[in-house]
Short mmCIF file of C-alpha atoms and ligand atoms in Angstrom, two decimals:
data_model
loop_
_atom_site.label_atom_id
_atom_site.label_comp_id
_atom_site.label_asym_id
_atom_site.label_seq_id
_atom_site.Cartn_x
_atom_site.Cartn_y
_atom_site.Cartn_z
CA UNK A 1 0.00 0.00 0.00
CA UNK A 2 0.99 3.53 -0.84
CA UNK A 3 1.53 5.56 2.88
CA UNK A 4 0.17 9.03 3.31
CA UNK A 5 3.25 11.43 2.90
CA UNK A 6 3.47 15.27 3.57
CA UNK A 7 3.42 16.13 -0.04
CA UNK A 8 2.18 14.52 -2.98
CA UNK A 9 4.86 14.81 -6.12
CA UNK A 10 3.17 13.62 -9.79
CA UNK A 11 5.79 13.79 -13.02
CA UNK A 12 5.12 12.70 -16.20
CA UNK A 13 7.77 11.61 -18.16
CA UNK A 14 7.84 12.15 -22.58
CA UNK A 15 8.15 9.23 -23.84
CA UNK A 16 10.67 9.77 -26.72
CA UNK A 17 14.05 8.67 -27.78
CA UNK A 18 17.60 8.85 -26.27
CA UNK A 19 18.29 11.05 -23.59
CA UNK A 20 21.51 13.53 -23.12
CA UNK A 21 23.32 14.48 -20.49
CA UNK A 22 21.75 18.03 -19.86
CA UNK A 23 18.58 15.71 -19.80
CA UNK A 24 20.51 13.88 -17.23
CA UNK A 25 21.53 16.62 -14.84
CA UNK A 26 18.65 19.18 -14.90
CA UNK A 27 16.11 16.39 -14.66
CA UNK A 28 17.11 12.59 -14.46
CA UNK A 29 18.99 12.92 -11.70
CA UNK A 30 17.10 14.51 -9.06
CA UNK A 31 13.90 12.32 -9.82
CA UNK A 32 15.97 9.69 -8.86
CA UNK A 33 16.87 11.00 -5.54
CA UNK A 34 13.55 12.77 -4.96
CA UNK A 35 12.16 9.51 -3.80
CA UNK A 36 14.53 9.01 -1.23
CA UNK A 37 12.84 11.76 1.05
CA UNK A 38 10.61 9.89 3.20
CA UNK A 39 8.07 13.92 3.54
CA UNK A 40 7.52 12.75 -0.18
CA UNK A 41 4.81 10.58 -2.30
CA UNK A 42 6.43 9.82 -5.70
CA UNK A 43 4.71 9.34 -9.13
CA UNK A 44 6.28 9.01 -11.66
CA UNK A 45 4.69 8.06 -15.05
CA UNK A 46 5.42 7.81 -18.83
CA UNK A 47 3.14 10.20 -20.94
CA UNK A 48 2.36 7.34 -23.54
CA UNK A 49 -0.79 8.73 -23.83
CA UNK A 50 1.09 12.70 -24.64
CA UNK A 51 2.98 11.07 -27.52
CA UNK A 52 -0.31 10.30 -29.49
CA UNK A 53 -0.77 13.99 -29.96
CA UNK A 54 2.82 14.41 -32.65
CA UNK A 55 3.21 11.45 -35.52
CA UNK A 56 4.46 8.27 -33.85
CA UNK A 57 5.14 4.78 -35.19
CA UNK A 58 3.46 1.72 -33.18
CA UNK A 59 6.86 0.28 -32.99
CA UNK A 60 8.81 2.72 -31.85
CA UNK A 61 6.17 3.73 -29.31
CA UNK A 62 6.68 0.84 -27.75
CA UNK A 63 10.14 0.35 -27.43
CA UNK A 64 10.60 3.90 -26.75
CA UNK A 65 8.65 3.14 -23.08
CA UNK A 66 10.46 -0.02 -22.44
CA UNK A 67 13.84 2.21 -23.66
CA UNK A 68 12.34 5.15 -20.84
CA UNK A 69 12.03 2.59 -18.00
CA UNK A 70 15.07 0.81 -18.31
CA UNK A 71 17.06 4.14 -18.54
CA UNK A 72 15.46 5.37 -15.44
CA UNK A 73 15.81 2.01 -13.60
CA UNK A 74 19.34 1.80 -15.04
CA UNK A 75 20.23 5.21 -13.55
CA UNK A 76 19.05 4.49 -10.12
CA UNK A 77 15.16 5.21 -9.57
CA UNK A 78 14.04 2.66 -6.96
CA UNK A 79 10.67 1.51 -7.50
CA UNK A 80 10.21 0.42 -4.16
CA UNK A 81 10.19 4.06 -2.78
CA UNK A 82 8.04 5.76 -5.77
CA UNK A 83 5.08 4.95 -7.89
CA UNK A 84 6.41 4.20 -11.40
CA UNK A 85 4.19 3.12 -14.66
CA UNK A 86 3.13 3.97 -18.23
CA UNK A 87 0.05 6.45 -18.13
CA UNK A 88 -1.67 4.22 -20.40
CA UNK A 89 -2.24 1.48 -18.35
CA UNK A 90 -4.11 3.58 -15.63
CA UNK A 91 -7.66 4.26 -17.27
CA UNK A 92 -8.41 6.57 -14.53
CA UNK A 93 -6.57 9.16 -16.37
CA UNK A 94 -8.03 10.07 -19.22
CA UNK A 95 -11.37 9.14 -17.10
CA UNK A 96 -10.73 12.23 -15.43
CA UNK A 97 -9.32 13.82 -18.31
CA UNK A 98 -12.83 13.99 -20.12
CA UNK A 99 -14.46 15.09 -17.17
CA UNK A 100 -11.98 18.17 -17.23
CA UNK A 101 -12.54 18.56 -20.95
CA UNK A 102 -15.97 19.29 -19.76
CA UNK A 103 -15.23 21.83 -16.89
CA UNK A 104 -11.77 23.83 -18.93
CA UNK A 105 -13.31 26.86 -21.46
CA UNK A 106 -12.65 26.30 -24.60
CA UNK A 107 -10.52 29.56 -24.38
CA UNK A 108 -8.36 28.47 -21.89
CA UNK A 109 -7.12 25.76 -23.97
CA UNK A 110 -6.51 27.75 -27.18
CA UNK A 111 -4.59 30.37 -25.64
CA UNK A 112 -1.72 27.71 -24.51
CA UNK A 113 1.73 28.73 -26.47
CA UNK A 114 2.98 24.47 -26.94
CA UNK A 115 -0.64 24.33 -28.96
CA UNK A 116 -0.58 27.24 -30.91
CA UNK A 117 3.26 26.57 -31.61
CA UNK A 118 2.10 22.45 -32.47
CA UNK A 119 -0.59 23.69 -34.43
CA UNK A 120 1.93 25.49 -36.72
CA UNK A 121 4.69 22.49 -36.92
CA UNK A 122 1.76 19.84 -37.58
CA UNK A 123 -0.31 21.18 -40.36
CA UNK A 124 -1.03 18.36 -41.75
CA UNK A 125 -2.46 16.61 -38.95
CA UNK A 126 -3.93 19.04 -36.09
CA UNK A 127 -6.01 16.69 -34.27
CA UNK A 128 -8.04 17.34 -31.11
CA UNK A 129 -5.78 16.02 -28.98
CA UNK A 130 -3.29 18.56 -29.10
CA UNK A 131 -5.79 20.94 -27.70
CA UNK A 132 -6.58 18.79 -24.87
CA UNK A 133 -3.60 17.63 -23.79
CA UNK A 134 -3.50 19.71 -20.95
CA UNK A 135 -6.96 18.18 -20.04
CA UNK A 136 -5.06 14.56 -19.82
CA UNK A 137 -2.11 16.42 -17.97
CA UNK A 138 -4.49 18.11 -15.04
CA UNK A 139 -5.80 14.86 -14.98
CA UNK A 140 -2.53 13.16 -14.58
CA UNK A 141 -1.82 15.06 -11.43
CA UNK A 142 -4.88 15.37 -9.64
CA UNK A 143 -5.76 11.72 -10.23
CA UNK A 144 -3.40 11.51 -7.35
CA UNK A 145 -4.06 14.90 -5.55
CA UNK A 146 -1.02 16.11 -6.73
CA UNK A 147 0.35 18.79 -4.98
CA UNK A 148 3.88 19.85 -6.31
CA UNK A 149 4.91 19.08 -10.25
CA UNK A 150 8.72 18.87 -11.29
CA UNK A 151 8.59 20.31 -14.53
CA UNK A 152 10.94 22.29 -17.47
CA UNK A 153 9.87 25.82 -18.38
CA UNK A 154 7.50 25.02 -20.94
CA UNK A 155 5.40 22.93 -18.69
CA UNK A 156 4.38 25.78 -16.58
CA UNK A 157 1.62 27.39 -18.31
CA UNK A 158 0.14 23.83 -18.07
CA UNK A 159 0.57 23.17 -15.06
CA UNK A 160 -1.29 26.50 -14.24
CA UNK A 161 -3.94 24.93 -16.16
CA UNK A 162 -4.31 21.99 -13.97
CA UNK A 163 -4.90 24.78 -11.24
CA UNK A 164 -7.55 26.15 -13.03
CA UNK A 165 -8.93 22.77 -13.28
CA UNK A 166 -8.59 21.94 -9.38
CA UNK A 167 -9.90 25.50 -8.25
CA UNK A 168 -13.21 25.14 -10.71
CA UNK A 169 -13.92 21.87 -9.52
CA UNK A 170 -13.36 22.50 -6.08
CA UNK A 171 -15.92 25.83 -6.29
CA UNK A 172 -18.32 23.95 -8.03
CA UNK A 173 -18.28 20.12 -6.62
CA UNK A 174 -16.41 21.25 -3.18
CA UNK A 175 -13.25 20.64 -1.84
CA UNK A 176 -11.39 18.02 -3.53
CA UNK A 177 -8.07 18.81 -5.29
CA UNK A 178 -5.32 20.54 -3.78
CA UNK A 179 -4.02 23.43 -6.28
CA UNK A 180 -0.57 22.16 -7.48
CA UNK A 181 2.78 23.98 -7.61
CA UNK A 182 5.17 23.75 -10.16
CA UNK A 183 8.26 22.33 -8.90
CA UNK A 184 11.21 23.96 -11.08
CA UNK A 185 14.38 22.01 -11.79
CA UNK A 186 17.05 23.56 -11.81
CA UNK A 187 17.77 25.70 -14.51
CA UNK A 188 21.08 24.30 -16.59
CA UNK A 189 21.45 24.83 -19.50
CA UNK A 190 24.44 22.53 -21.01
CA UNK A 191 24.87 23.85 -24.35
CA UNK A 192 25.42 21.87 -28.22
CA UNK A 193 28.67 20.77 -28.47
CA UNK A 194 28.47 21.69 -32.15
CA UNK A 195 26.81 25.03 -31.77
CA UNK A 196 27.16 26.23 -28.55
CA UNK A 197 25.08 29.79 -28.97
CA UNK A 198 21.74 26.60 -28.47
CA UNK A 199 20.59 24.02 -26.04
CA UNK A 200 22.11 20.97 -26.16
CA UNK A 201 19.57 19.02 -28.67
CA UNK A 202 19.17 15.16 -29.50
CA UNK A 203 20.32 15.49 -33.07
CA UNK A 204 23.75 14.54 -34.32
CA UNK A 205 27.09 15.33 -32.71
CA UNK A 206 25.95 18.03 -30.45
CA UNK A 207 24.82 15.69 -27.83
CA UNK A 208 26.55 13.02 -25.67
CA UNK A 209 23.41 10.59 -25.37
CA UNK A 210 23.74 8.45 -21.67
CA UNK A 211 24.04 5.34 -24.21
CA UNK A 212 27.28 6.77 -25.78
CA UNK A 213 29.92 4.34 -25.69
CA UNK A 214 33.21 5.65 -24.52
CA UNK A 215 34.37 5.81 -28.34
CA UNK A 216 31.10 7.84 -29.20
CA UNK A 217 31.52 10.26 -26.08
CA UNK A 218 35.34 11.05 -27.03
CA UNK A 219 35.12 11.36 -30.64
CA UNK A 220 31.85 14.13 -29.98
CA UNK A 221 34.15 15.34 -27.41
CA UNK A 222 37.03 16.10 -29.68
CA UNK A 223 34.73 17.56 -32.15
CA UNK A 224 33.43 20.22 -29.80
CA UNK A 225 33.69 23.71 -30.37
CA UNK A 226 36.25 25.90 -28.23
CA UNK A 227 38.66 29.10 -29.14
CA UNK A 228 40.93 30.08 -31.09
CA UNK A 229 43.58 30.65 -28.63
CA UNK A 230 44.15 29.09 -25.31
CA UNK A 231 43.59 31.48 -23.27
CA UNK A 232 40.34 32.11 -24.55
CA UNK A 233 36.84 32.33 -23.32
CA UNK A 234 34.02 31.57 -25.47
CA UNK A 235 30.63 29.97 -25.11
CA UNK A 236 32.24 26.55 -26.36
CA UNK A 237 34.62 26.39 -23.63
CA UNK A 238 32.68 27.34 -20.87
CA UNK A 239 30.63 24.66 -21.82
CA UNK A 240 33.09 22.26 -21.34
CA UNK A 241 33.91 23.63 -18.00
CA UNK A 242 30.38 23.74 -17.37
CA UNK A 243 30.49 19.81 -18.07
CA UNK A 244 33.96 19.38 -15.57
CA UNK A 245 31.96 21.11 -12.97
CA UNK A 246 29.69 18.02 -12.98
CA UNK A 247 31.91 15.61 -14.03
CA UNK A 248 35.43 16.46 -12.63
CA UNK A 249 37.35 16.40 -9.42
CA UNK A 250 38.10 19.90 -7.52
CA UNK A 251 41.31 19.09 -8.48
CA UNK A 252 40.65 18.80 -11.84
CA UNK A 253 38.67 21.94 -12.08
CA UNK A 254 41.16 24.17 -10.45
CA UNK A 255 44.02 22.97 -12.47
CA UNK A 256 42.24 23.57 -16.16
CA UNK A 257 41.05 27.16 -14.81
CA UNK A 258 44.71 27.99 -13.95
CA UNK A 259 46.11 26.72 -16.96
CA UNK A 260 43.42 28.91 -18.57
CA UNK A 261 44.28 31.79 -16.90
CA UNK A 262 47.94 31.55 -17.89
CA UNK A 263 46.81 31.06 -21.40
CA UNK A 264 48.55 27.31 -21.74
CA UNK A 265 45.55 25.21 -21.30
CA UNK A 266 45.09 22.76 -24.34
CA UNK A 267 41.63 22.32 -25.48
CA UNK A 268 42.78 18.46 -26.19
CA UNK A 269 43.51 17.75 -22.96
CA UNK A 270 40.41 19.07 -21.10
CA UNK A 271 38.60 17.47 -23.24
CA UNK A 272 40.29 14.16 -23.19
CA UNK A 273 39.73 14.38 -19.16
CA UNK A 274 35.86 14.87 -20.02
CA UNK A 275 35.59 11.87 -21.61
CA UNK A 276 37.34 9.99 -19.28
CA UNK A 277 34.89 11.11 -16.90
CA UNK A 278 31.94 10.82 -18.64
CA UNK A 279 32.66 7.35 -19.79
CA UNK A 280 33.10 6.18 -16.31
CA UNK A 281 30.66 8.24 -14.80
CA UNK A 282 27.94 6.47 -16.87
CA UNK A 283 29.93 3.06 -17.02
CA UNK A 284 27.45 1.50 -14.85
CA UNK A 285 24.77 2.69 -16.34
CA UNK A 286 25.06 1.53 -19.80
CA UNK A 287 25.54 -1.59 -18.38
CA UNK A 288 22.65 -2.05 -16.63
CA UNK A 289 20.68 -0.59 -18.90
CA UNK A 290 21.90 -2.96 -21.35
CA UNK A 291 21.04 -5.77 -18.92
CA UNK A 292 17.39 -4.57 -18.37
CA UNK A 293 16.83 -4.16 -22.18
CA UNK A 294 17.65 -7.89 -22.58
CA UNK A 295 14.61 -8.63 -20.26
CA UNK A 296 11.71 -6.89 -21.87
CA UNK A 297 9.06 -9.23 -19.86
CA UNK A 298 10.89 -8.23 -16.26
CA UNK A 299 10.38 -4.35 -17.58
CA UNK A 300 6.60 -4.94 -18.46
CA UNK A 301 6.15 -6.91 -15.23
CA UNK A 302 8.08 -3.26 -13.34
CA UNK A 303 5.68 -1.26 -15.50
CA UNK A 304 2.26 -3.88 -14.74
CA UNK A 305 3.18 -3.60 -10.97
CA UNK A 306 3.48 0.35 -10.78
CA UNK A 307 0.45 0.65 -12.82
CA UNK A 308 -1.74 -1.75 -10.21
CA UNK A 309 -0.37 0.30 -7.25
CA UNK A 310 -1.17 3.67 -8.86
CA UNK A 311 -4.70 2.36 -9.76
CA UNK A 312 -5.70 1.90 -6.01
CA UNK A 313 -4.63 5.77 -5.47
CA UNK A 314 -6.83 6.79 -8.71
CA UNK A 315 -9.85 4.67 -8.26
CA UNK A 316 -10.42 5.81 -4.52
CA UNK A 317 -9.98 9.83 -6.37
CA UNK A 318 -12.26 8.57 -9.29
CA UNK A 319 -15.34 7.60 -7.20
CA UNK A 320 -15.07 10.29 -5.00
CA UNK A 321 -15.18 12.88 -8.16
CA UNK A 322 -18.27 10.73 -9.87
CA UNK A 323 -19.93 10.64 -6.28
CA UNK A 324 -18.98 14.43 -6.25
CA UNK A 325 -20.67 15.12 -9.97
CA UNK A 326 -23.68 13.34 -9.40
CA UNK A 327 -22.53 10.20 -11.85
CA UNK A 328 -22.88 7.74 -9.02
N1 LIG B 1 3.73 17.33 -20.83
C1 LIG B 1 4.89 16.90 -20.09
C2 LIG B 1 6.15 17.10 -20.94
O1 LIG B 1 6.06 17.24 -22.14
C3 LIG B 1 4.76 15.45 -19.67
C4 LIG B 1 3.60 15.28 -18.76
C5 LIG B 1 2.42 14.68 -19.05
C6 LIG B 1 3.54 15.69 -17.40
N2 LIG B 1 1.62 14.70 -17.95
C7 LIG B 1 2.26 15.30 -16.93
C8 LIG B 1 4.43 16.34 -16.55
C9 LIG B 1 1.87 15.56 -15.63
C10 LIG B 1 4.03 16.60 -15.24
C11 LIG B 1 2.76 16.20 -14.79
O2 LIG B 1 7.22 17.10 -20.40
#
């Protein structure tokens, strides 16, 4: 059984490909250590349900959750301490999701910038969903009374949504939701290796994906854009020192900034100590991710087993919101 906490934490995770390492440290890593304060409820679930709204192919849909859970096993989430499954397998949801579609104005939705900017990439195929998504999303946290919501940026106009949704209902139907707070990560912003004026992105060499093998991470490394001259600062190479402040030894920090400062610091070597680093850094990872991967039944058997435990939280929400709206 699921205790009673102090606070109630819901995060929904994308379900799309490979993830890098500024995935890693401005989100990854502290929902993996979130879990391990005993003030806090933990649930954690895939948004398959989210990924319907943008073209998707059945196959890669579903190796893309199995891909999610074994990288967040593989990096350390403990499933005994949190409340971990795909969305879809928790009907509950998008039960409460249409009820919401019924309560939200129309306006409300419309006026959301990740629509309006969707609307614009997916001409072709603007279908309802991307309007409601923030429907399924308030639904997705107050399903379990959410009350704080780790989220990027562009997450917070919806999750200010989901407060419209909790205050309406609770004026109309009375007290039921709490209104939930957006819980911001950390802001870090690890920039392209390839282009370092941008966010580091999934595409190409710009990225060092958590699957990189050590060959991968040092030939992007070597790649990487720095300066001209040694002594030099530019975006590139405060990016890379950005990278040895997570990844190196005091040490190792103090000693590149000096050499920096006395203009002899060689780009090469920095960056061969990165991927040194890195590589061992995420040697355990990769292979335990590549261990879980092997065992697709034990991951849908994880994923089965967080979805049961989550339903016994939603149901009990469920009938008290149909008991609340006169459907029962
Ligand atoms: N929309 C979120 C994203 O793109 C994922 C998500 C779905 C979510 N439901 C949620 C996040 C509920 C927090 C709470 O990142």
């Amino acid at each position: 059984m699921i205790e009673n906490k102090q606070e109630t934490i819901v995060a929904g995770i994308r379900a799309s490909g490979k993830l890098h390492i500024g995935n890693y440290l401005g989100a990854l890593k502290d929902f993996v250590s979130l879990p391990n304060d005993k003030t806090k409820t933990c649930f954690f679930f895939i948004a398959d349900l989210h990924a319907l709204t943008t073209p998707f192919e059945p196959k890669v849909l579903k190796d893309t959750v199995l891909d999610v859970t074994a990288t967040y096993l593989a990096a350390g989430l403990d499933i005994n301490k949190c409340v971990f499954f795909p969305q879809s397998q928790v009907l509950e949801h998008t039960e409460l999701a249409w009820i919401f579609n019924c309560l939200l104005p129309l306006g409300e939705l419309e006026r959301m910038t990740q629509y309006k900017d969707k609307i614009l990439q997916h001409k072709e195929s603007i279908n309802a969903g991307l309007l409601t998504y923030p429907a399924l999303m308030a639904a997705d946290i107050l399903i379990y009374k959410g009350q704080s919501v780790p989220v990027g940026d562009d997450q917070v106009q919806h999750v200010e949504l989901a407060r419209v949704a909790a205050r309406k209902f609770n004026n109309r139907f009375g007290k039921t939701f709490f209104e939930p707070k957006t819980y911001m990560q950390k802001p870090l912003r690890i920039m392209s290796l390839s282009d370092p004026a941008k966010k580091m992105s999934k595409t190409g060499d710009e990225a060092l994906l958590l699957d990189d093998s050590p060959e991968e991470i040092s030939r992007k490394l070597k790649k990487a854009v720095t300066a001209s001259e040694p002594g030099k600062k530019s975006a590139g190479v405060e990016n890379l020192f950005l990278l040895l402040e997570h990844f190196g030894t005091e040490q190792e920090i103090a000693g590149f900034r000096d050499l920096q400062k006395n203009e002899t610091l060689k780009f090469s070597e920095l960056k061969e100590t990165l991927a040194n680093n890195i590589s061992g850094y995420f040697a355990e990872f990769r292979e335990k991710k590549k261990e879980l991967l092997a065992k697709p039944d034990f991951l849908a058997e994880v994923l089965g087993d967080g979805a049961a435990k989550a339903r016994t939280v939603a149901g009990e929400t469920l009938l008290e919101v149909k008991q609340k709206i006169g459907l029962l």
